[in-house]
Backbone as ProteinMPNN parsed JSONL, in Angstrom:
{"seq_chain_A": "XXXXXXXXXXXXXXXXXXXXXXXXXXXXXXXXXXXXXXXXXXXXXXXXXXXXXXXXXXXXXXXXXXXXXXXXXXXXXXXXXXXXXXXXXXXXXXXXXXXXXXXXXXXXXXXXXXXXXXXXXXXXXXXXXXXXXX", "coords_chain_A": {"N_chain_A": [[-18.24, -0.784, 7.82], [-15.121, -1.06, 6.329], [-12.221, 0.552, 7.407], [-10.318, 2.224, 5.273], [-7.112, 2.879, 3.71], [-4.901, 5.044, 1.814], [-4.237, 4.255, -1.672], [-1.524, 3.825, -2.313], [-0.437, 3.344, 0.225], [-1.818, 1.008, 0.821], [-0.691, -0.83, -1.013], [1.925, -0.842, -0.023], [1.434, -1.916, 2.499], [0.642, -4.531, 1.836], [3.097, -5.416, 0.778], [4.689, -5.304, 3.081], [3.378, -7.209, 4.648], [3.872, -9.534, 3.14], [6.654, -9.642, 3.403], [6.989, -10.015, 6.19], [5.575, -12.433, 6.464], [7.143, -14.152, 4.859], [9.563, -14.108, 6.271], [8.699, -15.268, 8.667], [7.977, -17.833, 7.768], [10.51, -18.784, 7.024], [11.786, -18.834, 9.508], [10.211, -20.709, 10.87], [10.815, -22.898, 9.296], [13.472, -23.313, 9.989], [13.254, -24.617, 12.374], [13.285, -27.337, 11.954], [15.989, -27.946, 11.665], [17.173, -26.858, 13.963], [15.954, -28.245, 16.113], [16.82, -30.735, 15.543], [15.589, -32.822, 13.809], [16.389, -34.759, 12.151], [16.685, -36.28, 8.878], [14.153, -35.66, 7.805], [13.682, -33.206, 9.026], [15.574, -31.591, 7.784], [14.563, -31.556, 5.178], [12.11, -30.302, 5.608], [13.116, -27.822, 6.45], [14.388, -26.913, 4.081], [12.215, -26.736, 2.277], [10.516, -24.851, 3.555], [12.287, -22.686, 3.657], [12.639, -22.107, 0.935], [10.002, -21.44, 0.156], [9.634, -19.223, 1.84], [11.654, -17.551, 0.838], [10.704, -17.083, -1.743], [8.384, -15.677, -1.093], [9.562, -13.387, 0.017], [10.813, -12.34, -2.265], [8.552, -11.756, -3.821], [7.45, -9.768, -2.218], [9.424, -7.835, -2.504], [9.057, -7.195, -5.183], [6.466, -6.096, -5.01], [6.967, -3.836, -3.406], [8.678, -2.46, -5.158], [6.91, -1.972, -7.299], [4.991, -0.375, -5.985], [6.602, 1.81, -5.433], [7.189, 2.727, -8.027], [4.604, 3.425, -8.874], [4.145, 5.431, -7.045], [5.867, 7.434, -7.863], [4.649, 8.428, -10.129], [2.309, 9.426, -9.221], [-0.262, 11.856, -8.54], [0.472, 14.732, -6.774], [-1.091, 16.325, -4.172], [-2.559, 18.864, -2.044], [-4.161, 18.064, 0.906], [-7.412, 19.05, 1.623], [-8.58, 18.752, 4.091], [-6.694, 18.059, 6.21], [-4.505, 19.507, 5.403], [-2.012, 18.561, 4.635], [0.491, 17.345, 2.33], [-0.361, 14.916, -0.022], [-0.439, 11.865, -1.927], [-2.162, 10.964, -4.864], [-3.69, 8.352, -6.528], [-5.22, 7.519, -9.524], [-8.729, 8.379, -10.134], [-10.115, 8.613, -7.77], [-9.159, 8.555, -4.378], [-7.718, 8.141, -1.095], [-6.716, 10.347, 1.548], [-3.381, 10.098, 2.697], [-2.933, 10.523, 5.358], [-5.171, 11.572, 6.942], [-7.255, 10.07, 5.963], [-9.359, 11.053, 4.406], [-11.745, 11.003, 1.8], [-10.803, 11.636, -1.46], [-11.387, 13.189, -4.582], [-11.239, 13.86, -8.095], [-13.048, 13.936, -10.04], [-16.364, 14.753, -10.594], [-18.361, 12.795, -11.03], [-17.602, 10.563, -9.602], [-18.01, 11.223, -7.015], [-19.196, 10.442, -3.806], [-22.626, 9.732, -2.934], [-25.056, 11.342, -0.746], [-26.3, 9.442, 0.947], [-24.428, 7.407, 1.135], [-22.384, 8.55, 2.47], [-20.685, 8.942, 5.537], [-20.408, 10.132, 8.944], [-17.797, 9.893, 9.771], [-16.165, 9.828, 7.499], [-15.791, 12.057, 4.821], [-16.366, 13.597, 1.648], [-14.226, 15.432, -0.48], [-14.102, 17.696, -3.027], [-11.663, 18.161, -5.473], [-9.478, 20.209, -7.396], [-7.171, 19.615, -9.957], [-3.971, 20.614, -9.278], [-1.062, 21.343, -10.451], [0.994, 23.076, -10.087], [2.776, 23.133, -7.961], [4.333, 20.902, -8.284], [7.435, 19.311, -9.072], [9.094, 20.133, -11.969], [11.039, 18.873, -14.558], [13.857, 20.408, -16.125]], "CA_chain_A": [[-17.376, -0.366, 6.725], [-13.707, -1.202, 6.624], [-11.534, 1.834, 7.335], [-9.253, 2.019, 4.303], [-6.036, 3.854, 3.589], [-4.666, 5.409, 0.423], [-3.851, 3.115, -2.497], [-0.082, 3.598, -2.187], [-0.219, 2.716, 1.521], [-2.34, -0.364, 0.754], [0.336, -1.648, -1.666], [3.044, -0.981, 0.918], [0.998, -2.825, 3.55], [0.748, -5.886, 1.295], [4.515, -5.74, 0.707], [5.161, -5.571, 4.437], [2.813, -8.495, 5.058], [4.61, -10.604, 2.464], [7.981, -9.705, 4.007], [6.876, -10.646, 7.511], [5.182, -13.824, 6.255], [8.305, -14.886, 4.363], [10.527, -14.288, 7.37], [8.112, -16.225, 9.602], [8.112, -19.162, 7.175], [11.908, -19.213, 7.102], [12.08, -19.143, 10.912], [9.544, -21.989, 11.143], [11.589, -23.926, 8.611], [14.717, -23.583, 10.714], [12.977, -25.493, 13.515], [13.682, -28.698, 11.571], [17.426, -28.111, 11.882], [17.496, -26.518, 15.347], [15.502, -29.307, 17.006], [17.459, -31.96, 15.068], [14.577, -33.795, 13.427], [17.006, -35.688, 11.201], [16.545, -36.017, 7.444], [12.858, -34.996, 7.584], [13.855, -31.821, 9.462], [16.3, -30.868, 6.734], [13.645, -31.369, 4.047], [11.186, -29.257, 6.05], [13.856, -26.555, 6.433], [14.604, -26.504, 2.694], [10.931, -26.359, 1.692], [10.066, -23.591, 4.144], [13.214, -21.624, 3.258], [12.355, -21.749, -0.458], [8.721, -20.719, 0.146], [9.893, -17.918, 2.466], [12.447, -16.744, -0.077], [9.794, -16.653, -2.815], [7.544, -14.633, -0.505], [10.385, -12.173, 0.141], [10.993, -11.805, -3.613], [7.279, -11.16, -4.209], [7.322, -8.501, -1.485], [10.332, -6.88, -3.133], [8.368, -6.752, -6.39], [5.359, -5.229, -4.616], [7.557, -2.56, -2.995], [9.16, -1.791, -6.37], [5.725, -1.527, -8.022], [4.423, 0.75, -5.237], [7.498, 2.937, -5.632], [6.988, 3.249, -9.375], [3.307, 4.1, -8.869], [4.261, 6.632, -6.226], [6.557, 8.497, -8.597], [3.758, 9.001, -11.13], [1.066, 9.853, -8.568], [-0.518, 13.287, -8.452], [0.677, 15.253, -5.433], [-2.061, 17.381, -3.88], [-2.707, 19.243, -0.64], [-5.453, 17.611, 1.421], [-8.144, 20.192, 2.17], [-9.003, 18.48, 5.471], [-5.578, 18.157, 7.16], [-3.535, 20.464, 4.893], [-0.726, 17.933, 4.325], [0.639, 16.86, 0.952], [-0.653, 13.5, -0.174], [-0.385, 11.383, -3.307], [-3.435, 10.422, -5.295], [-3.651, 7.471, -7.691], [-6.529, 7.376, -10.154], [-9.68, 9.486, -10.01], [-10.474, 8.718, -6.359], [-8.198, 7.98, -3.452], [-7.866, 8.673, 0.255], [-5.545, 11.044, 2.08], [-2.492, 9.167, 3.379], [-2.819, 10.864, 6.767], [-6.462, 11.691, 7.632], [-8.152, 9.117, 5.31], [-10.465, 11.729, 3.731], [-11.919, 10.582, 0.411], [-10.473, 12.698, -2.399], [-11.761, 12.881, -5.955], [-11.074, 14.951, -9.058], [-14.127, 13.808, -11.003], [-17.643, 14.838, -9.875], [-19.196, 11.606, -11.174], [-17.18, 9.586, -8.602], [-18.285, 11.754, -5.69], [-20.226, 9.62, -3.16], [-23.902, 10.387, -2.655], [-25.26, 11.667, 0.664], [-26.646, 8.273, 1.752], [-23.229, 6.606, 1.329], [-21.431, 9.309, 3.258], [-20.847, 8.822, 6.977], [-19.825, 11.255, 9.69], [-16.361, 9.681, 9.936], [-15.476, 10.166, 6.255], [-16.551, 12.912, 3.929], [-15.722, 13.781, 0.364], [-13.784, 16.766, -0.822], [-13.864, 17.852, -4.464], [-10.382, 18.821, -5.683], [-9.035, 20.515, -8.74], [-5.767, 19.277, -10.127], [-3.08, 21.754, -9.232], [0.284, 20.812, -10.652], [1.956, 24.171, -10.027], [3.777, 22.879, -6.935], [5.118, 19.731, -8.626], [8.739, 19.559, -9.674], [9.138, 19.898, -13.414], [12.429, 18.851, -15.026], [14.228, 21.492, -17.055]], "C_chain_A": [[-15.923, -0.49, 7.163], [-13.022, 0.128, 6.429], [-10.289, 1.661, 6.478], [-8.247, 3.146, 4.323], [-5.889, 4.223, 2.116], [-4.135, 4.199, -0.346], [-2.366, 2.804, -2.369], [0.217, 2.911, -0.859], [-0.745, 1.285, 1.559], [-1.309, -1.291, 0.087], [1.511, -1.876, -0.73], [2.688, -1.937, 2.047], [1.071, -4.273, 3.08], [2.205, -6.322, 1.184], [5.084, -6.075, 2.073], [4.64, -6.911, 4.944], [3.541, -9.669, 4.423], [6.018, -10.757, 3.044], [7.932, -10.427, 5.347], [6.481, -12.118, 7.39], [6.346, -14.681, 5.774], [9.333, -15.13, 5.449], [10.01, -15.3, 8.387], [8.23, -17.649, 9.062], [9.547, -19.669, 7.248], [12.306, -19.565, 8.531], [11.45, -20.475, 11.303], [10.327, -23.132, 10.504], [12.873, -24.279, 9.329], [14.504, -24.484, 11.924], [13.383, -26.934, 13.204], [15.154, -28.961, 11.801], [17.771, -27.899, 13.351], [17.117, -27.643, 16.303], [15.979, -30.689, 16.566], [16.441, -33.066, 14.8], [15.107, -34.753, 12.365], [16.781, -35.271, 9.753], [15.228, -35.302, 7.131], [12.943, -33.523, 7.987], [14.578, -30.982, 8.428], [15.405, -30.595, 5.53], [12.633, -30.274, 4.382], [11.863, -27.893, 5.983], [14.036, -26.043, 5.01], [13.307, -26.009, 2.072], [10.475, -25.005, 2.229], [10.99, -22.425, 3.787], [12.941, -21.177, 1.823], [11.047, -20.981, -0.55], [8.892, -19.322, 0.754], [10.68, -16.992, 1.552], [11.593, -16.238, -1.247], [8.89, -15.539, -2.312], [8.306, -13.318, -0.36], [10.618, -11.535, -1.236], [9.708, -11.144, -4.119], [7.091, -9.825, -3.495], [8.249, -7.438, -2.06], [9.713, -6.336, -4.421], [7.218, -5.804, -6.082], [5.889, -3.857, -4.195], [8.065, -1.77, -4.205], [7.993, -1.201, -7.145], [5.094, -0.327, -7.319], [5.297, 1.991, -5.393], [7.346, 3.559, -7.005], [5.644, 3.963, -9.488], [3.379, 5.422, -8.114], [4.94, 7.779, -6.974], [5.653, 9.161, -9.625], [2.441, 9.505, -10.53], [0.967, 11.372, -8.54], [-0.352, 13.726, -7.004], [-0.269, 16.426, -5.222], [-2.007, 17.72, -2.394], [-4.096, 18.807, -0.189], [-6.182, 18.806, 2.023], [-8.556, 19.988, 3.623], [-7.856, 18.699, 6.461], [-4.48, 19.104, 6.686], [-2.186, 19.872, 4.536], [-0.712, 17.471, 2.873], [0.422, 15.358, 0.925], [-0.612, 13.135, -1.648], [-1.696, 10.714, -3.638], [-3.234, 9.592, -6.558], [-5.062, 7.343, -8.248], [-7.415, 8.586, -9.937], [-10.159, 9.666, -8.585], [-9.412, 8.023, -5.524], [-8.496, 8.537, -2.076], [-6.588, 9.384, 0.647], [-4.699, 10.028, 2.846], [-2.492, 9.372, 4.892], [-4.167, 10.869, 7.488], [-7.543, 10.803, 7.037], [-9.38, 9.748, 4.664], [-10.543, 11.253, 2.282], [-11.693, 11.789, -0.488], [-10.889, 12.265, -3.799], [-11.519, 14.097, -6.833], [-12.201, 14.954, -10.073], [-15.471, 13.815, -10.272], [-18.504, 13.575, -9.981], [-18.821, 10.527, -10.158], [-17.431, 10.061, -7.176], [-19.404, 10.937, -5.039], [-21.503, 10.419, -2.902], [-24.077, 10.559, -1.153], [-25.586, 10.429, 1.498], [-25.443, 7.352, 1.985], [-22.228, 7.274, 2.254], [-21.713, 9.129, 4.738], [-20.202, 10.018, 7.653], [-18.311, 11.121, 9.79], [-15.583, 10.06, 8.674], [-16.373, 11.059, 5.422], [-15.704, 13.233, 2.711], [-15.361, 15.232, 0.15], [-13.48, 16.791, -2.307], [-12.574, 18.647, -4.646], [-10.195, 19.152, -7.15], [-7.566, 20.147, -8.831], [-4.939, 20.551, -10.165], [-1.66, 21.226, -9.31], [1.348, 21.906, -10.586], [3.068, 23.886, -9.028], [4.636, 21.648, -7.242], [6.435, 20.137, -9.281], [8.683, 19.215, -11.16], [10.597, 19.913, -13.867], [12.676, 19.933, -16.078], [14.584, 20.97, -18.413]], "O_chain_A": [[-15.558, -0.061, 8.258], [-13.212, 0.777, 5.4], [-9.32, 1.029, 6.899], [-8.491, 4.219, 4.874], [-6.663, 3.766, 1.274], [-3.645, 3.239, 0.25], [-1.986, 1.634, -2.32], [1.036, 1.993, -0.813], [-0.182, 0.438, 2.253], [-1.077, -2.403, 0.561], [2.036, -2.987, -0.654], [3.544, -2.691, 2.51], [1.507, -5.148, 3.828], [2.523, -7.477, 1.467], [5.867, -7.014, 2.214], [5.369, -7.661, 5.593], [3.799, -10.677, 5.08], [6.52, -11.874, 3.164], [8.726, -11.331, 5.609], [6.993, -12.959, 8.13], [6.516, -15.812, 6.23], [9.907, -16.215, 5.545], [10.782, -16.101, 8.913], [8.546, -18.571, 9.813], [9.777, -20.851, 7.505], [13.083, -20.496, 8.744], [12.077, -21.281, 11.99], [10.483, -24.199, 11.097], [13.316, -25.426, 9.281], [15.462, -25.053, 12.448], [13.782, -27.671, 14.106], [15.536, -30.091, 12.104], [18.557, -28.651, 13.925], [17.883, -27.961, 17.213], [15.587, -31.699, 17.151], [16.431, -34.1, 15.468], [14.33, -35.482, 11.748], [16.698, -34.084, 9.435], [15.2, -34.422, 6.271], [12.327, -32.676, 7.339], [14.249, -29.815, 8.215], [15.479, -29.523, 4.929], [12.333, -29.422, 3.546], [11.267, -26.921, 5.519], [13.853, -24.852, 4.759], [13.296, -24.973, 1.408], [10.095, -24.12, 1.462], [10.524, -21.296, 3.631], [13.005, -19.983, 1.529], [10.973, -19.976, -1.256], [8.349, -18.349, 0.231], [10.411, -15.792, 1.494], [11.747, -15.097, -1.685], [8.652, -14.563, -3.023], [7.743, -12.249, -0.594], [10.618, -10.31, -1.352], [9.76, -10.1, -4.769], [6.626, -8.858, -4.098], [7.891, -6.26, -2.097], [9.834, -5.147, -4.715], [7.009, -4.824, -6.797], [5.327, -2.831, -4.579], [7.901, -0.552, -4.266], [8.066, -0.06, -7.603], [4.701, 0.636, -7.978], [4.78, 3.105, -5.478], [7.372, 4.783, -7.141], [5.556, 5.006, -10.136], [2.749, 6.406, -8.501], [4.63, 8.948, -6.748], [5.857, 10.326, -9.966], [1.56, 9.96, -11.26], [1.975, 12.077, -8.518], [-0.969, 13.152, -6.106], [-0.26, 17.394, -5.983], [-1.473, 16.955, -1.591], [-5.093, 19.142, -0.829], [-5.615, 19.509, 2.86], [-8.853, 20.96, 4.318], [-8.011, 19.432, 7.437], [-3.608, 19.472, 7.473], [-1.282, 20.619, 4.163], [-1.758, 17.236, 2.268], [0.961, 14.624, 1.754], [-0.736, 14.002, -2.513], [-2.273, 9.996, -2.821], [-2.674, 10.074, -7.542], [-6.001, 7.08, -7.497], [-6.941, 9.672, -9.604], [-10.572, 10.765, -8.215], [-8.843, 7.013, -5.939], [-9.429, 9.322, -1.911], [-5.509, 9.068, 0.145], [-5.24, 9.189, 3.565], [-2.087, 8.475, 5.632], [-4.303, 10.239, 8.537], [-8.658, 10.78, 7.557], [-10.355, 9.046, 4.397], [-9.516, 11.116, 1.616], [-12.313, 12.836, -0.303], [-10.753, 11.095, -4.154], [-11.588, 15.233, -6.365], [-12.303, 15.875, -10.883], [-15.699, 12.966, -9.411], [-19.309, 13.318, -9.086], [-19.64, 9.654, -9.873], [-17.09, 9.357, -6.225], [-20.457, 10.752, -5.648], [-21.459, 11.629, -2.68], [-23.322, 9.981, -0.371], [-25.185, 10.366, 2.66], [-25.444, 6.586, 2.948], [-21.319, 6.619, 2.765], [-22.872, 9.16, 5.152], [-19.53, 10.821, 7.005], [-17.609, 12.128, 9.886], [-14.462, 10.559, 8.768], [-17.58, 10.833, 5.334], [-14.477, 13.149, 2.749], [-16.092, 16.14, 0.544], [-12.683, 15.988, -2.792], [-12.411, 19.702, -4.032], [-10.697, 18.454, -8.03], [-6.809, 20.348, -7.882], [-5.177, 21.444, -10.978], [-1.127, 20.717, -8.324], [2.489, 21.681, -10.992], [4.194, 24.347, -9.218], [5.59, 21.383, -6.511], [6.528, 21.166, -9.951], [8.265, 18.12, -11.539], [11.318, 20.871, -13.586], [11.77, 20.306, -16.823], [14.917, 21.75, -19.306]]}, "name": "protein", "num_of_chains": 1, "seq": "XXXXXXXXXXXXXXXXXXXXXXXXXXXXXXXXXXXXXXXXXXXXXXXXXXXXXXXXXXXXXXXXXXXXXXXXXXXXXXXXXXXXXXXXXXXXXXXXXXXXXXXXXXXXXXXXXXXXXXXXXXXXXXXXXXXXXX"}
């Protein structure tokens, strides 16, 4: 079983991967100019710089989307580690201890799917600690 993180952290991880990939592509593209490969080197540099720039723009969009999702996420206290975590949807994982959290009993995993490393905690929505605008 793949050890997963919370949904917000997964989106941020994809954004970081796109950022690093875009920067790597731009650095690879600069090799055409640095090693003086002539006209072909310049074309390689332009192509890789454009692809890298597009990748960086996509990562910026992913980070923006994750930020917007994060603002509307339900903030709860994890019963396992006691830290505040954000939950998207009906099931999610704690951002810190990776405990499976759910607010709906029908999404609670059955005993045969549960392992010793991860276990499910049933939560009630408690919005008393959330900031409410005046």
